[in-house]
mmCIF file of C-alpha atoms and ligand atoms in Angstrom:
data_model
loop_
_atom_site.group_PDB
_atom_site.id
_atom_site.type_symbol
_atom_site.label_atom_id
_atom_site.label_comp_id
_atom_site.label_asym_id
_atom_site.label_seq_id
_atom_site.Cartn_x
_atom_site.Cartn_y
_atom_site.Cartn_z
ATOM 1 C CA UNK U 1 114.884 75.473 137.298
ATOM 2 C CA UNK U 2 111.332 74.619 137.992
ATOM 3 C CA UNK U 3 108.617 75.105 134.838
ATOM 4 C CA UNK U 4 107.164 78.881 135.032
ATOM 5 C CA UNK U 5 103.927 78.826 133.637
ATOM 6 C CA UNK U 6 102.263 82.159 132.160
ATOM 7 C CA UNK U 7 99.300 81.888 134.930
ATOM 8 C CA UNK U 8 98.610 79.599 137.981
ATOM 9 C CA UNK U 9 96.561 79.430 141.080
ATOM 10 C CA UNK U 10 97.741 79.876 144.408
ATOM 11 C CA UNK U 11 96.104 77.112 147.154
ATOM 12 C CA UNK U 12 96.806 78.021 151.055
ATOM 13 C CA UNK U 13 96.194 75.779 153.916
ATOM 14 C CA UNK U 14 93.077 78.041 154.727
ATOM 15 C CA UNK U 15 91.749 77.086 151.227
ATOM 16 C CA UNK U 16 92.255 73.319 152.191
ATOM 17 C CA UNK U 17 90.610 73.652 155.303
ATOM 18 C CA UNK U 18 87.379 75.207 153.576
ATOM 19 C CA UNK U 19 87.048 72.356 151.122
ATOM 20 C CA UNK U 20 87.421 69.706 153.877
ATOM 21 C CA UNK U 21 84.821 71.424 156.249
ATOM 22 C CA UNK U 22 82.281 70.945 153.155
ATOM 23 C CA UNK U 23 83.454 67.354 152.298
ATOM 24 C CA UNK U 24 82.760 66.731 156.276
ATOM 25 C CA UNK U 25 79.541 68.505 156.289
ATOM 26 C CA UNK U 26 75.897 67.201 154.929
ATOM 27 C CA UNK U 27 75.674 69.029 151.743
ATOM 28 C CA UNK U 28 77.921 68.837 148.772
ATOM 29 C CA UNK U 29 76.040 70.741 146.296
ATOM 30 C CA UNK U 30 72.787 73.154 146.545
ATOM 31 C CA UNK U 31 73.925 73.772 150.273
ATOM 32 C CA UNK U 32 74.722 77.202 152.112
ATOM 33 C CA UNK U 33 78.181 77.714 150.555
ATOM 34 C CA UNK U 34 76.581 78.965 147.147
ATOM 35 C CA UNK U 35 74.651 81.848 148.519
ATOM 36 C CA UNK U 36 77.585 82.782 150.791
ATOM 37 C CA UNK U 37 79.856 82.876 147.757
ATOM 38 C CA UNK U 38 77.415 84.617 145.612
ATOM 39 C CA UNK U 39 76.940 87.220 148.400
ATOM 40 C CA UNK U 40 80.700 87.709 148.860
ATOM 41 C CA UNK U 41 81.461 87.862 145.703
ATOM 42 C CA UNK U 42 78.978 90.591 144.689
ATOM 43 C CA UNK U 43 80.407 92.495 147.481
ATOM 44 C CA UNK U 44 83.648 92.440 145.926
ATOM 45 C CA UNK U 45 82.640 93.367 142.637
ATOM 46 C CA UNK U 46 79.883 95.865 144.024
ATOM 47 C CA UNK U 47 77.222 94.204 142.206
ATOM 48 C CA UNK U 48 73.561 94.040 143.513
ATOM 49 C CA UNK U 49 72.886 90.497 142.411
ATOM 50 C CA UNK U 50 75.340 87.231 141.506
ATOM 51 C CA UNK U 51 74.625 83.897 140.496
ATOM 52 C CA UNK U 52 77.121 81.038 140.876
ATOM 53 C CA UNK U 53 77.350 78.828 138.256
ATOM 54 C CA UNK U 54 79.429 75.552 136.601
ATOM 55 C CA UNK U 55 81.976 77.539 134.564
ATOM 56 C CA UNK U 56 82.304 80.815 132.859
ATOM 57 C CA UNK U 57 81.069 79.424 129.474
ATOM 58 C CA UNK U 58 77.742 78.556 131.373
ATOM 59 C CA UNK U 59 77.638 81.785 132.728
ATOM 60 C CA UNK U 60 77.542 83.047 129.301
ATOM 61 C CA UNK U 61 75.041 80.616 128.016
ATOM 62 C CA UNK U 62 72.366 81.690 130.417
ATOM 63 C CA UNK U 63 73.120 85.448 129.818
ATOM 64 C CA UNK U 64 72.401 85.362 126.350
ATOM 65 C CA UNK U 65 69.241 82.829 126.602
ATOM 66 C CA UNK U 66 67.719 85.132 129.824
ATOM 67 C CA UNK U 67 68.588 88.409 127.610
ATOM 68 C CA UNK U 68 66.488 86.940 124.929
ATOM 69 C CA UNK U 69 69.062 86.447 122.188
ATOM 70 C CA UNK U 70 67.098 84.681 119.293
ATOM 71 C CA UNK U 71 67.780 82.459 116.700
ATOM 72 C CA UNK U 72 68.988 84.063 113.359
ATOM 73 C CA UNK U 73 69.831 87.689 115.100
ATOM 74 C CA UNK U 74 73.301 88.571 115.434
ATOM 75 C CA UNK U 75 75.734 89.248 118.210
ATOM 76 C CA UNK U 76 78.603 91.495 117.906
ATOM 77 C CA UNK U 77 81.850 90.327 119.850
ATOM 78 C CA UNK U 78 85.680 90.701 119.645
ATOM 79 C CA UNK U 79 88.067 88.664 117.838
ATOM 80 C CA UNK U 80 90.328 88.721 120.646
ATOM 81 C CA UNK U 81 89.162 86.558 123.238
ATOM 82 C CA UNK U 82 88.744 82.962 124.389
ATOM 83 C CA UNK U 83 86.440 81.062 122.044
ATOM 84 C CA UNK U 84 83.643 81.181 124.755
ATOM 85 C CA UNK U 85 82.829 84.609 124.721
ATOM 86 C CA UNK U 86 81.487 83.860 120.815
ATOM 87 C CA UNK U 87 80.169 80.341 121.178
ATOM 88 C CA UNK U 88 77.307 81.572 123.573
ATOM 89 C CA UNK U 89 75.432 83.217 120.680
ATOM 90 C CA UNK U 90 75.839 80.309 118.712
ATOM 91 C CA UNK U 91 74.342 78.276 121.496
ATOM 92 C CA UNK U 92 71.075 80.174 121.453
ATOM 93 C CA UNK U 93 71.332 80.102 117.582
ATOM 94 C CA UNK U 94 72.678 83.539 116.737
ATOM 95 C CA UNK U 95 74.934 84.816 114.445
ATOM 96 C CA UNK U 96 78.516 86.130 115.779
ATOM 97 C CA UNK U 97 79.832 89.397 113.888
ATOM 98 C CA UNK U 98 83.350 89.934 115.217
ATOM 99 C CA UNK U 99 84.359 93.613 114.826
ATOM 100 C CA UNK U 100 88.144 94.735 114.899
ATOM 101 C CA UNK U 101 90.088 95.380 118.258
ATOM 102 C CA UNK U 102 91.861 98.858 119.132
ATOM 103 C CA UNK U 103 95.434 98.452 118.376
ATOM 104 C CA UNK U 104 96.480 100.728 121.508
ATOM 105 C CA UNK U 105 94.538 98.834 124.002
ATOM 106 C CA UNK U 106 93.307 95.424 122.296
ATOM 107 C CA UNK U 107 89.863 96.137 123.588
ATOM 108 C CA UNK U 108 86.974 95.848 121.030
ATOM 109 C CA UNK U 109 86.930 98.800 119.022
ATOM 110 C CA UNK U 110 83.688 100.913 119.978
ATOM 111 C CA UNK U 111 83.724 103.057 116.530
ATOM 112 C CA UNK U 112 83.885 99.740 114.415
ATOM 113 C CA UNK U 113 80.861 98.507 116.506
ATOM 114 C CA UNK U 114 79.045 101.569 116.075
ATOM 115 C CA UNK U 115 79.522 101.095 112.468
ATOM 116 C CA UNK U 116 78.131 97.871 112.464
ATOM 117 C CA UNK U 117 74.929 98.837 114.118
ATOM 118 C CA UNK U 118 74.689 102.326 112.275
ATOM 119 C CA UNK U 119 74.854 100.291 108.875
ATOM 120 C CA UNK U 120 72.066 97.707 109.911
ATOM 121 C CA UNK U 121 68.132 97.427 110.243
ATOM 122 C CA UNK U 122 67.226 98.097 113.890
ATOM 123 C CA UNK U 123 66.916 94.726 115.767
ATOM 124 C CA UNK U 124 69.672 92.988 113.493
ATOM 125 C CA UNK U 125 71.950 92.944 116.611
ATOM 126 C CA UNK U 126 70.583 91.519 119.580
ATOM 127 C CA UNK U 127 73.576 92.158 121.998
ATOM 128 C CA UNK U 128 77.075 93.304 122.372
ATOM 129 C CA UNK U 129 79.900 91.354 124.188
ATOM 130 C CA UNK U 130 82.571 93.417 124.988
ATOM 131 C CA UNK U 131 85.648 91.827 126.988
ATOM 132 C CA UNK U 132 87.590 93.176 129.467
ATOM 133 C CA UNK U 133 90.642 91.690 127.728
ATOM 134 C CA UNK U 134 93.880 90.818 129.989
ATOM 135 C CA UNK U 135 91.820 92.637 132.930
ATOM 136 C CA UNK U 136 91.790 96.278 131.018
ATOM 137 C CA UNK U 137 88.366 97.466 132.075
ATOM 138 C CA UNK U 138 86.364 98.192 128.927
ATOM 139 C CA UNK U 139 84.437 102.008 129.038
ATOM 140 C CA UNK U 140 80.766 100.341 129.701
ATOM 141 C CA UNK U 141 79.353 103.555 129.969
ATOM 142 C CA UNK U 142 79.747 104.353 126.271
ATOM 143 C CA UNK U 143 78.595 100.785 125.217
ATOM 144 C CA UNK U 144 75.739 101.569 127.415
ATOM 145 C CA UNK U 145 74.689 104.277 125.124
ATOM 146 C CA UNK U 146 75.089 102.163 121.984
ATOM 147 C CA UNK U 147 73.062 99.531 123.277
ATOM 148 C CA UNK U 148 70.429 101.844 124.237
ATOM 149 C CA UNK U 149 70.454 103.482 120.875
ATOM 150 C CA UNK U 150 70.327 100.628 118.909
ATOM 151 C CA UNK U 151 68.164 98.370 121.247
ATOM 152 C CA UNK U 152 70.534 95.842 121.988
ATOM 153 C CA UNK U 153 71.611 94.116 125.143
ATOM 154 C CA UNK U 154 74.933 94.488 126.847
ATOM 155 C CA UNK U 155 76.825 91.542 128.221
ATOM 156 C CA UNK U 156 80.186 92.055 129.884
ATOM 157 C CA UNK U 157 82.690 89.065 129.710
ATOM 158 C CA UNK U 158 84.679 90.128 132.918
ATOM 159 C CA UNK U 159 86.272 86.906 132.961
ATOM 160 C CA UNK U 160 89.675 88.718 133.030
ATOM 161 C CA UNK U 161 88.672 91.462 135.654
ATOM 162 C CA UNK U 162 87.477 90.861 138.834
ATOM 163 C CA UNK U 163 88.619 93.822 140.881
ATOM 164 C CA UNK U 164 89.356 95.892 137.534
ATOM 165 C CA UNK U 165 87.457 99.336 136.847
ATOM 166 C CA UNK U 166 87.375 102.151 134.586
ATOM 167 C CA UNK U 167 86.647 105.929 135.495
ATOM 168 C CA UNK U 168 83.143 106.836 134.068
ATOM 169 C CA UNK U 169 82.336 110.420 132.253
ATOM 170 C CA UNK U 170 81.607 112.064 135.778
ATOM 171 C CA UNK U 171 84.916 111.038 137.079
ATOM 172 C CA UNK U 172 83.534 107.855 139.186
ATOM 173 C CA UNK U 173 85.216 104.594 139.297
ATOM 174 C CA UNK U 174 82.896 102.105 137.894
ATOM 175 C CA UNK U 175 84.003 98.365 139.147
ATOM 176 C CA UNK U 176 84.103 95.472 136.603
ATOM 177 C CA UNK U 177 80.762 93.515 136.777
ATOM 178 C CA UNK U 178 79.076 96.323 139.104
ATOM 179 C CA UNK U 179 75.807 96.413 137.560
ATOM 180 C CA UNK U 180 75.861 99.983 136.860
ATOM 181 C CA UNK U 181 76.147 99.576 133.032
ATOM 182 C CA UNK U 182 76.027 96.125 131.811
ATOM 183 C CA UNK U 183 72.896 94.068 131.694
ATOM 184 C CA UNK U 184 74.895 91.259 133.021
ATOM 185 C CA UNK U 185 78.341 90.155 133.477
ATOM 186 C CA UNK U 186 80.328 87.207 133.671
ATOM 187 C CA UNK U 187 83.263 85.854 135.537
ATOM 188 C CA UNK U 188 85.097 82.417 135.559
ATOM 189 C CA UNK U 189 86.855 80.546 138.336
ATOM 190 C CA UNK U 190 89.118 78.220 136.307
ATOM 191 C CA UNK U 191 92.680 78.091 138.038
ATOM 192 C CA UNK U 192 94.271 80.491 135.855
ATOM 193 C CA UNK U 193 92.046 83.247 136.294
ATOM 194 C CA UNK U 194 92.148 85.674 139.600
ATOM 195 C CA UNK U 195 90.033 83.464 141.902
ATOM 196 C CA UNK U 196 90.269 79.542 141.367
ATOM 197 C CA UNK U 197 87.409 77.334 142.435
ATOM 198 C CA UNK U 198 88.600 74.126 140.030
ATOM 199 C CA UNK U 199 85.787 75.320 137.680
ATOM 200 C CA UNK U 200 83.142 77.669 138.476
ATOM 201 C CA UNK U 201 81.443 80.926 137.069
ATOM 202 C CA UNK U 202 79.434 83.778 138.140
ATOM 203 C CA UNK U 203 77.010 86.119 136.753
ATOM 204 C CA UNK U 204 76.294 89.667 138.034
ATOM 205 C CA UNK U 205 73.680 92.112 137.534
ATOM 206 C CA UNK U 206 71.549 95.088 139.089
ATOM 207 C CA UNK U 207 68.240 93.495 137.493
ATOM 208 C CA UNK U 208 66.251 91.664 140.136
ATOM 209 C CA UNK U 209 64.222 89.940 137.451
ATOM 210 C CA UNK U 210 67.221 88.826 135.404
ATOM 211 C CA UNK U 211 68.458 87.407 138.659
ATOM 212 C CA UNK U 212 65.580 85.218 139.429
ATOM 213 C CA UNK U 213 65.300 84.057 135.883
ATOM 214 C CA UNK U 214 68.823 82.905 135.970
ATOM 215 C CA UNK U 215 68.334 80.949 139.084
ATOM 216 C CA UNK U 216 65.867 79.337 137.263
ATOM 217 C CA UNK U 217 67.386 78.708 134.242
ATOM 218 C CA UNK U 218 70.387 77.016 136.227
ATOM 219 C CA UNK U 219 68.243 74.486 137.796
ATOM 220 C CA UNK U 220 66.161 73.440 135.130
ATOM 221 C CA UNK U 221 63.926 75.867 134.680
ATOM 222 C CA UNK U 222 62.499 75.001 137.825
ATOM 223 C CA UNK U 223 60.859 78.137 139.527
ATOM 224 C CA UNK U 224 62.866 78.656 142.831
ATOM 225 C CA UNK U 225 60.572 81.235 144.346
ATOM 226 C CA UNK U 226 57.487 78.912 145.997
ATOM 227 C CA UNK U 227 55.174 82.083 145.513
ATOM 228 C CA UNK U 228 55.749 82.229 141.707
ATOM 229 C CA UNK U 229 54.621 78.734 141.316
ATOM 230 C CA UNK U 230 51.373 78.407 139.465
ATOM 231 C CA UNK U 231 50.250 75.259 141.565
ATOM 232 C CA UNK U 232 51.152 73.746 144.505
ATOM 233 C CA UNK U 233 49.913 69.922 145.339
ATOM 234 C CA UNK U 234 52.027 69.358 148.815
ATOM 235 C CA UNK U 235 55.183 69.555 150.115
ATOM 236 C CA UNK U 236 56.766 67.501 147.407
ATOM 237 C CA UNK U 237 55.855 70.134 144.847
ATOM 238 C CA UNK U 238 58.415 71.507 142.486
ATOM 239 C CA UNK U 239 57.460 73.385 139.087
ATOM 240 C CA UNK U 240 59.387 73.136 136.028
ATOM 241 C CA UNK U 241 58.173 76.587 134.059
ATOM 242 C CA UNK U 242 60.710 76.899 131.498
ATOM 243 C CA UNK U 243 63.697 74.882 129.549
ATOM 244 C CA UNK U 244 66.472 75.181 131.867
ATOM 245 C CA UNK U 245 69.945 73.228 132.332
ATOM 246 C CA UNK U 246 72.013 71.883 135.254
ATOM 247 C CA UNK U 247 74.288 74.615 135.367
ATOM 248 C CA UNK U 248 74.914 74.632 139.601
ATOM 249 C CA UNK U 249 78.046 75.032 141.119
ATOM 250 C CA UNK U 250 78.845 72.650 143.881
ATOM 251 C CA UNK U 251 79.371 73.604 147.679
ATOM 252 C CA UNK U 252 82.902 72.138 147.185
ATOM 253 C CA UNK U 253 83.838 74.874 144.735
ATOM 254 C CA UNK U 254 81.982 77.684 146.341
ATOM 255 C CA UNK U 255 83.906 76.773 149.637
ATOM 256 C CA UNK U 256 87.163 77.280 147.449
ATOM 257 C CA UNK U 257 86.282 80.275 145.828
ATOM 258 C CA UNK U 258 84.866 82.096 149.143
ATOM 259 C CA UNK U 259 88.360 81.251 150.539
ATOM 260 C CA UNK U 260 90.325 82.619 147.559
ATOM 261 C CA UNK U 261 88.322 85.702 147.690
ATOM 262 C CA UNK U 262 89.433 86.747 150.488
ATOM 263 C CA UNK U 263 92.954 87.112 149.265
ATOM 264 C CA UNK U 264 91.694 88.639 145.719
ATOM 265 C CA UNK U 265 92.405 92.276 146.770
ATOM 266 C CA UNK U 266 95.911 90.914 147.886
ATOM 267 C CA UNK U 267 96.567 89.264 144.500
ATOM 268 C CA UNK U 268 95.625 91.942 142.562
ATOM 269 C CA UNK U 269 98.062 94.190 144.263
ATOM 270 C CA UNK U 270 100.976 91.867 143.578
ATOM 271 C CA UNK U 271 99.842 91.481 139.622
ATOM 272 C CA UNK U 272 99.837 95.252 139.831
ATOM 273 C CA UNK U 273 103.439 95.246 140.843
ATOM 274 C CA UNK U 274 104.473 92.443 138.780
ATOM 275 C CA UNK U 275 102.976 94.556 135.535
ATOM 276 C CA UNK U 276 104.965 97.469 136.971
ATOM 277 C CA UNK U 277 108.142 95.714 136.688
ATOM 278 C CA UNK U 278 107.437 94.563 133.077
ATOM 279 C CA UNK U 279 106.214 98.175 132.086
ATOM 280 C CA UNK U 280 109.536 99.737 133.382
ATOM 281 C CA UNK U 281 112.014 96.827 131.946
ATOM 282 C CA UNK U 282 110.127 96.726 128.473
ATOM 283 C CA UNK U 283 109.165 100.125 127.699
ATOM 284 C CA UNK U 284 111.424 101.637 124.891
ATOM 285 C CA UNK U 285 112.881 98.694 123.884
ATOM 286 C CA UNK U 286 113.819 98.245 119.896
ATOM 287 C CA UNK U 287 112.255 94.743 120.275
ATOM 288 C CA UNK U 288 109.205 95.831 121.286
ATOM 289 C CA UNK U 289 106.460 96.774 118.702
ATOM 290 C CA UNK U 290 103.859 97.925 121.083
ATOM 291 C CA UNK U 291 103.630 97.807 124.786
ATOM 292 C CA UNK U 292 99.977 99.166 126.045
ATOM 293 C CA UNK U 293 99.980 101.992 128.481
ATOM 294 C CA UNK U 294 100.002 100.805 132.229
ATOM 295 C CA UNK U 295 96.241 101.626 133.691
ATOM 296 C CA UNK U 296 95.296 101.614 137.772
ATOM 297 C CA UNK U 297 92.141 99.891 136.955
ATOM 298 C CA UNK U 298 93.525 96.958 134.933
ATOM 299 C CA UNK U 299 93.264 93.767 136.779
ATOM 300 C CA UNK U 300 96.054 92.330 135.069
ATOM 301 C CA UNK U 301 95.140 88.913 134.433
ATOM 302 C CA UNK U 302 97.348 88.825 131.588
ATOM 303 C CA UNK U 303 100.786 90.740 130.750
ATOM 304 C CA UNK U 304 100.560 91.350 126.781
ATOM 305 C CA UNK U 305 102.735 93.235 124.520
ATOM 306 C CA UNK U 306 104.032 92.873 120.860
ATOM 307 C CA UNK U 307 107.488 91.648 120.404
ATOM 308 C CA UNK U 308 109.700 91.116 117.074
ATOM 309 C CA UNK U 309 110.055 87.938 116.322
ATOM 310 C CA UNK U 310 107.573 86.532 118.581
ATOM 311 C CA UNK U 311 107.689 82.938 117.444
ATOM 312 C CA UNK U 312 111.600 82.758 117.899
ATOM 313 C CA UNK U 313 111.444 84.452 121.456
ATOM 314 C CA UNK U 314 108.467 81.862 122.569
ATOM 315 C CA UNK U 315 110.685 78.987 121.528
ATOM 316 C CA UNK U 316 113.707 80.876 123.210
ATOM 317 C CA UNK U 317 111.617 81.072 126.644
ATOM 318 C CA UNK U 318 110.241 77.298 126.405
ATOM 319 C CA UNK U 319 113.910 76.249 126.413
ATOM 320 C CA UNK U 320 114.433 78.184 129.571
ATOM 321 C CA UNK U 321 111.498 76.840 131.032
ATOM 322 C CA UNK U 322 109.437 79.758 130.587
ATOM 323 C CA UNK U 323 105.923 79.134 128.970
ATOM 324 C CA UNK U 324 104.730 82.387 127.776
ATOM 325 C CA UNK U 325 101.479 81.884 125.853
ATOM 326 C CA UNK U 326 99.540 83.586 122.803
ATOM 327 C CA UNK U 327 96.477 85.185 123.707
ATOM 328 C CA UNK U 328 94.376 84.807 121.649
ATOM 329 C CA UNK U 329 94.403 83.132 117.847
ATOM 330 C CA UNK U 330 91.618 85.743 116.421
ATOM 331 C CA UNK U 331 88.614 83.488 116.502
ATOM 332 C CA UNK U 332 87.217 84.629 113.021
ATOM 333 C CA UNK U 333 90.004 82.648 111.608
ATOM 334 C CA UNK U 334 89.383 79.537 113.486
ATOM 335 C CA UNK U 335 88.110 76.637 111.120
ATOM 336 C CA UNK U 336 84.747 76.854 113.228
ATOM 337 C CA UNK U 337 83.996 80.548 112.674
ATOM 338 C CA UNK U 338 85.646 80.602 109.032
ATOM 339 C CA UNK U 339 83.029 77.992 107.768
ATOM 340 C CA UNK U 340 80.129 79.298 109.904
ATOM 341 C CA UNK U 341 80.434 83.024 109.485
ATOM 342 C CA UNK U 342 82.416 83.026 105.884
ATOM 343 C CA UNK U 343 85.500 84.992 107.878
ATOM 344 C CA UNK U 344 88.989 85.205 106.112
ATOM 345 C CA UNK U 345 92.106 86.566 106.787
ATOM 346 C CA UNK U 346 92.238 90.413 106.111
ATOM 347 C CA UNK U 347 88.936 91.042 107.599
ATOM 348 C CA UNK U 348 90.087 92.280 110.882
ATOM 349 C CA UNK U 349 93.286 93.556 110.142
ATOM 350 C CA UNK U 350 94.028 95.058 113.644
ATOM 351 C CA UNK U 351 93.258 91.610 115.434
ATOM 352 C CA UNK U 352 95.673 90.005 112.975
ATOM 353 C CA UNK U 353 98.425 92.072 113.631
ATOM 354 C CA UNK U 354 98.031 91.669 116.999
ATOM 355 C CA UNK U 355 98.383 88.145 116.492
ATOM 356 C CA UNK U 356 101.524 87.988 114.931
ATOM 357 C CA UNK U 357 103.461 89.763 117.708
ATOM 358 C CA UNK U 358 101.551 89.333 120.671
ATOM 359 C CA UNK U 359 102.950 87.306 123.909
ATOM 360 C CA UNK U 360 101.870 86.753 127.216
ATOM 361 C CA UNK U 361 104.178 87.096 129.697
ATOM 362 C CA UNK U 362 104.111 85.003 133.098
ATOM 363 C CA UNK U 363 101.737 86.732 135.630
ATOM 364 C CA UNK U 364 100.519 85.432 138.552
ATOM 365 C CA UNK U 365 100.343 86.576 142.248
ATOM 366 C CA UNK U 366 102.569 83.590 143.208
ATOM 367 C CA UNK U 367 105.624 84.297 140.510
ATOM 368 C CA UNK U 368 108.663 85.875 142.500
ATOM 369 C CA UNK U 369 110.638 88.957 141.873
ATOM 370 C CA UNK U 370 113.343 86.354 141.293
ATOM 371 C CA UNK U 371 111.430 84.572 138.834
ATOM 372 C CA UNK U 372 110.220 87.661 137.019
ATOM 373 C CA UNK U 373 114.010 88.957 137.012
ATOM 374 C CA UNK U 374 114.740 85.294 135.240
ATOM 375 C CA UNK U 375 111.814 85.861 132.574
ATOM 376 C CA UNK U 376 112.902 89.435 131.721
ATOM 377 C CA UNK U 377 116.656 88.390 131.521
ATOM 378 C CA UNK U 378 115.680 85.612 129.228
ATOM 379 C CA UNK U 379 113.640 87.966 126.864
ATOM 380 C CA UNK U 380 116.540 90.506 126.830
ATOM 381 C CA UNK U 381 119.042 87.583 126.115
ATOM 382 C CA UNK U 382 116.800 86.309 123.469
ATOM 383 C CA UNK U 383 117.561 89.818 121.187
ATOM 384 C CA UNK U 384 121.174 89.913 122.534
HETATM 385 C C1 LIG V 1 88.258 81.771 130.894
HETATM 386 C C2 LIG V 1 87.410 82.703 129.958
HETATM 387 C C3 LIG V 1 85.876 82.191 129.660
HETATM 388 C C4 LIG V 1 85.301 81.083 129.953
HETATM 389 O O1 LIG V 1 85.161 80.661 131.384
HETATM 390 P P1 LIG V 1 85.316 79.304 131.686
HETATM 391 O O2 LIG V 1 84.972 79.110 133.058
HETATM 392 O O3 LIG V 1 86.608 78.472 131.374
HETATM 393 O O4 LIG V 1 84.441 78.379 131.057
HETATM 394 C C5 LIG V 1 85.223 82.921 128.918
HETATM 395 N N1 LIG V 1 85.959 84.123 128.434
HETATM 396 C C6 LIG V 1 86.834 84.644 128.711
HETATM 397 C C7 LIG V 1 87.407 86.017 128.295
HETATM 398 C C8 LIG V 1 87.583 83.751 129.377
HETATM 399 O O5 LIG V 1 89.179 84.143 129.564
#
């Protein structure tokens, strides 16, 4: 029996050819594949602008920087996310304030966020970073209203959710990362995510000014638009106008990402079919302590539920070659954030209760029906 991971990429001959094509070309980086990937990705999520970077973490860092998060200010996010979401605030010297999750959806609880904002002097919080956790789209319209009322920036961590959407108050579908509500949205192309580029990240936005700023920051703070330089000494001239980084994606990665993107819709459909099968198999079972509802706009990066005796189940599944995983260990209990922010057990009860029972079952487009049935049977076998 081959091992079944919780998530994995799919590589086709078309992907391989796209990469080989770059390897045979003159440009391995800063070539034409970057703009092509950015345009295709912007089109896929419905955003006006997209900036490709080295990875999702760099994308978050540049957003915090470009949106002006200052040392000493505070940033609100969820404890149930990958560390990078919170770390971006630390990269720019800001403090991370975790708010608890909604135990129903596992998303950052907006009422908790509002309480934090309402009980602090204006200007305390520089930004809110909600996460489309597991692929479930956050109601960004509601967050936009909060952000505007309290003068905060809104950064959507959409690393789990390309192709996801929520329905706004007017009944319109709003795609994750479409730029309608968030100041900026970030995506990752790590191989466990929907679109694999090896490593890679993307920022989408509707702001032309932010887009230009991000492009400068991505490449050492060197002005990318010749007309916006202060001087011109000749054909060799370039001008560094701010402190930036080398966060450029290579053309090799961009070509792979573009090729993968052509199958993203198909992959999303398969994820939905698998999620529905899990949903039907697990609904109403005595060993399930919580099963979030199926949602049409969910991008199903992960299939998460809460189980009785989760620790026993995870070990049983490993013996069967099934590598189900825990997403995530609450960030406020990580030694770093515990020491840095004075967080302790009991501070965020919903996130901590979720952590005790949560498990992500294998979910990726290449997971076959037979493999999924084996996973389901192994879960049922454990509970007898
Ligand atoms: C993967 C991920 C990131 C970081 O992306 P990298 O490309 O691995 O740097 C950030 N946030 C979330 C929610 C993620 O899942």
